[in-house]
Amino acid sequence: MRTWPCMVLAALAADAVSLSLEDEFLADEMALDSPFQLESELPVVLTASRLRQARADVPASVTVIEAEQIEAWGVRTIPELMRFVPGMFLGHGDNENNASVTYHAGNPNLTRRMQVLVDGRSVIRPGIAAVVWDDLAVAMEDIQRVEVTRGPNSAIYGANAFLGVINIITRHPADSTGTRLRYRVGNQTVRDAFASTAGVSGLSSYRISANFQGDDGYDGSALRNGGDQLRDSKRHGFVNGYYHRQLAPWMQLNAQASLKRGHTDIRRNGDEEWSEPLDQDTDQQYLWGKLQLEHSMDHTSHLQAYWHRNERLVGSPVCVPTITFDPGLFGLYQTNPDWVNTILSGNEQLLGLLLGGADAEQISSLTGVTVSDAEVAEAIGVLARAVNPAEPESFANLSEVSCGDIDWNMVEQRYDLEWQDTFVWSDTVRTVGGINFRRDQADSDTYFNGYVKNDTYRAFGNLEWRFFDAWLMNLGGTYESEEANDSVFSPRAAVNWLLSPQHSVRFVASQAVRSPDLLEQEPEYALEASNLSENYLGLDKATFFMNQTPDSRDLDHEKITSWELGYYGNFASIGLELDVKLFRNFQTELISDPINLQTISVRSDTKMRVQGADLQAIWRFSPRDMLWLSAAYVDANVTPGGSAAGLSEKDLQSLQKVELRSSARDSVVASWIHKGDSWRLALSHFWHDAYGDEFKQNRRYRRMEANVNKYWQIGRYRPYVGAFYHRIIDNSPLIYIEQRYNTKHLYHLQLGLDF
């Protein structure tokens, strides 16, 4: 690990410690009545421990992005917003045509090692545990704040809060009354629209929002002067509602519902090159309710329940050799996939020996593949059906191709019920605890041969104990019992030394897990083609020979052990808020193999060591100006597991790329926001050095953005106009070579009206 990040960050922390003494005796409006009493004037967060805590008390590194900053930056999506978080990197998976977000290092195709919440509701898919960002039925205009816990938090949120938690908190209906209209248009066929109306009636308030987003995605690597060669456009829209009711002075009800539909073009389906490009149509609904109870000033609780349904319709035509639909190959592939691949290689000497009655020993000697007499007999039967009786020595039917229709349809559902109780025991002790039940289920003929489910029972808790005036301890843990995986316990221990009410040094030690999802752990993956063209097997419907079964999997939880040393300081006298973090973690039993039909063996045996430093600084150097600075240094090393034995250097590098391809060794994001009387300007610069340097590519990823907003007040109407510009400085693609635009200039204009 480099020493300069540690030295620089340590120096910053040392200066901050000395300056904190000057801030300890600020004016009364910025001070606390008691050194350790939580007041609303101090910056607070809710996500890290499920307790409302002052920033200096939080047992984690946290980045908070407010609605004002979201509007100033002009971003269209949550992944774009995450670029402003230190150590967060943006990727894109072609297999789903979906953005991905990783923290420090991870798979560039899927967001699967972070928990993502919207008002406490997990948006991770039930069947394939990943976040599809286009599926989020939340508009950027409805977001109040986003809290990002940077570091493992399974101790509070359970499995999948492996590297962190992104908690999206939407506006309360009473805080967004009136009507808001927005329309955005730009190059890359960007077309977005948003409409919302909210009101208050007695003890009730409501909000109804509708949103549509569409664009044509990337252009590809071949074109430089116009045109778009990739099928990666998308169109998604939703309507959601939020209802709040004050049932009693001590009881309130919040409820949400949403309907969403979308269409996504997917240019390829994993490594199945024989499949045509896919169209994916989605239809989603969710219901969410939360009953909050305030029993006393010291005792609160809530009961939360939600249901989520996600239906994906994905289909395409396929044309493959007819022999690959032979039922004999399906069972043979389960017992000896190498033997099936050898049969289909077309080796005429092998085919001749088989039809000539060769035994297993002769076949093994020729091919180098160990086979049994029964497997040889099964192969002879398959070949006998493929021989054209009119030309018994020509193997003419082996070249026959059959065409049909296949699908990857899936219906996923989640039922979640949670009870949480928070209690203040004394001036020095607070606790939060609860229980949770979750059922994840999926129904797909292709992925699971029908219906599968996974029930999870969870108990969680966190103790906050101020054991000395300037020392605070947080002890948390979650125990989970799953139907599809082993039971696990995820602990966290953190100690904060408060130099003053707004300055602290923290040490955090934690362990977290990620559970293998239903497709990873319990697949019954097979492709059935219907409406087949005429073929020598005489089949109208048949199953492709490649398949995967639950018997082929015995995966462990992915595990991480993490240590963090950090400093938080709020220098109110100069308007500076600073968070510094040094970290070191070890990840084991990672699942790095791709999940597709070609992957015969999927194992949880990859290891990764990640260490480095994060810096987050927010400097409000004048009443109208703010500087946002985030930086990270990431030193990551991947060790493939036992499944990599005997692989070539190229194959080993390929395994490492899965975990490191989206990471940058050094990254800095700087943004200046200026707020005028009726306008706002934001200028941002993104700089990633040694992007993919693990593989000696020495890439840089540099971008510049500018966004300006202008408002007018005309009676009860407030018209709005905004302009956004994105300048691509380097030619490097985002992750893969095709993820490029044919222009260096991306822009869009936005019109709006509030009344």
Coordinates of N, CA and C in Angstrom, one line a residue, residues 44-45 55 62-73 75 77-86 88 140 143-150 166-169 577 616 618 620 626 628 630 673:
V44 N -27.0 15.2 11.1 CA -27.4 13.9 11.6 C -27.5 12.9 10.5
V45 N -27.4 11.6 10.8 CA -27.7 10.6 9.8 C -28.5 9.5 10.5
R55 N -23.3 13.4 13.4 CA -22.3 12.8 12.5 C -21.0 12.3 13.2
V62 N -19.9 7.9 6.3 CA -21.2 8.2 5.7 C -21.0 9.4 4.8
T63 N -21.6 9.3 3.6 CA -21.7 10.4 2.6 C -23.2 10.8 2.5
V64 N -23.6 12.0 2.8 CA -25.0 12.5 2.7 C -25.1 13.5 1.5
I65 N -26.0 13.1 0.6 CA -26.3 14.0 -0.5 C -27.7 14.5 -0.4
E66 N -27.8 15.8 -0.4 CA -29.2 16.4 -0.2 C -29.8 16.8 -1.5
A67 N -31.1 17.0 -1.4 CA -31.9 17.4 -2.6 C -31.3 18.6 -3.3
E68 N -30.8 19.5 -2.6 CA -30.3 20.7 -3.2 C -29.1 20.4 -4.1
Q69 N -28.2 19.5 -3.7 CA -27.1 19.1 -4.5 C -27.5 18.3 -5.7
I70 N -28.5 17.4 -5.5 CA -29.0 16.6 -6.7 C -29.5 17.5 -7.8
E71 N -30.3 18.5 -7.4 CA -30.8 19.5 -8.4 C -29.7 20.3 -9.0
A72 N -28.7 20.7 -8.2 CA -27.6 21.5 -8.7 C -26.8 20.7 -9.7
W73 N -26.5 19.5 -9.5 CA -25.7 18.7 -10.4 C -26.4 18.3 -11.7
V75 N -28.1 15.5 -12.4 CA -27.9 14.1 -12.8 C -29.3 13.5 -13.0
T77 N -29.9 9.9 -13.0 CA -30.1 8.6 -12.3 C -29.3 8.5 -11.0
I78 N -29.6 7.6 -10.2 CA -28.9 7.3 -9.0 C -27.4 6.9 -9.2
P79 N -27.2 6.0 -10.2 CA -25.7 5.6 -10.5 C -24.9 6.9 -10.8
E80 N -25.5 7.8 -11.6 CA -24.7 9.0 -11.9 C -24.4 9.8 -10.6
L81 N -25.4 9.8 -9.7 CA -25.2 10.5 -8.4 C -24.1 9.9 -7.6
M82 N -23.9 8.6 -7.7 CA -23.0 7.8 -6.9 C -21.5 8.2 -7.3
R83 N -21.3 8.8 -8.4 CA -20.0 9.2 -8.8 C -19.4 10.2 -7.9
F84 N -20.2 10.9 -7.2 CA -19.7 12.0 -6.3 C -19.3 11.4 -4.9
V85 N -19.5 10.1 -4.7 CA -19.2 9.5 -3.4 C -17.8 8.9 -3.5
P86 N -16.9 9.2 -2.5 CA -15.6 8.7 -2.6 C -15.5 7.2 -2.6
M88 N -16.6 5.2 -4.9 CA -17.7 4.6 -5.7 C -17.3 4.7 -7.2
M140 N -35.8 11.4 -9.4 CA -34.8 12.2 -8.8 C -35.4 13.4 -8.1
I143 N -36.6 12.9 -4.4 CA -35.6 12.5 -3.3 C -35.3 13.6 -2.4
Q144 N -35.4 13.4 -1.1 CA -35.0 14.4 -0.1 C -33.5 14.3 0.2
R145 N -33.0 13.1 0.4 CA -31.6 12.9 0.6 C -31.2 11.5 0.4
V146 N -29.9 11.2 0.1 CA -29.3 9.9 0.0 C -28.2 9.8 1.0
E147 N -28.3 8.8 1.8 CA -27.3 8.5 2.8 C -26.5 7.2 2.4
V148 N -25.2 7.3 2.2 CA -24.4 6.2 1.7 C -23.5 5.8 2.8
T149 N -23.7 4.6 3.4 CA -22.8 4.1 4.4 C -21.7 3.4 3.7
R150 N -20.5 3.9 3.8 CA -19.3 3.4 3.0 C -18.6 2.4 3.9
I166 N -26.8 2.0 0.4 CA -27.3 3.2 -0.2 C -28.8 3.4 0.2
N167 N -29.1 4.4 1.0 CA -30.4 4.6 1.5 C -31.0 5.8 0.9
I168 N -32.0 5.6 0.0 CA -32.7 6.7 -0.7 C -33.9 7.1 0.1
I169 N -33.9 8.3 0.6 CA -35.0 8.8 1.4 C -35.8 9.9 0.6
E577 N -16.7 20.7 6.4 CA -17.1 19.4 7.0 C -16.1 18.4 6.3
Q616 N -13.6 12.8 2.1 CA -14.8 13.6 1.7 C -14.7 14.9 2.4
I618 N -16.6 18.9 2.4 CA -17.6 19.8 1.9 C -17.3 21.2 2.6
R620 N -18.3 25.1 2.7 CA -19.2 26.2 2.3 C -18.5 27.5 2.7
M626 N -20.3 26.5 -2.4 CA -19.9 25.3 -1.8 C -18.9 24.5 -2.7
W628 N -17.4 20.7 -3.2 CA -17.5 19.3 -2.8 C -16.3 18.6 -3.3
S630 N -14.3 14.8 -3.2 CA -14.1 13.4 -2.7 C -13.0 12.8 -3.5
I673 N -20.4 24.5 -6.4 CA -21.8 24.9 -6.6 C -22.0 26.3 -6.1

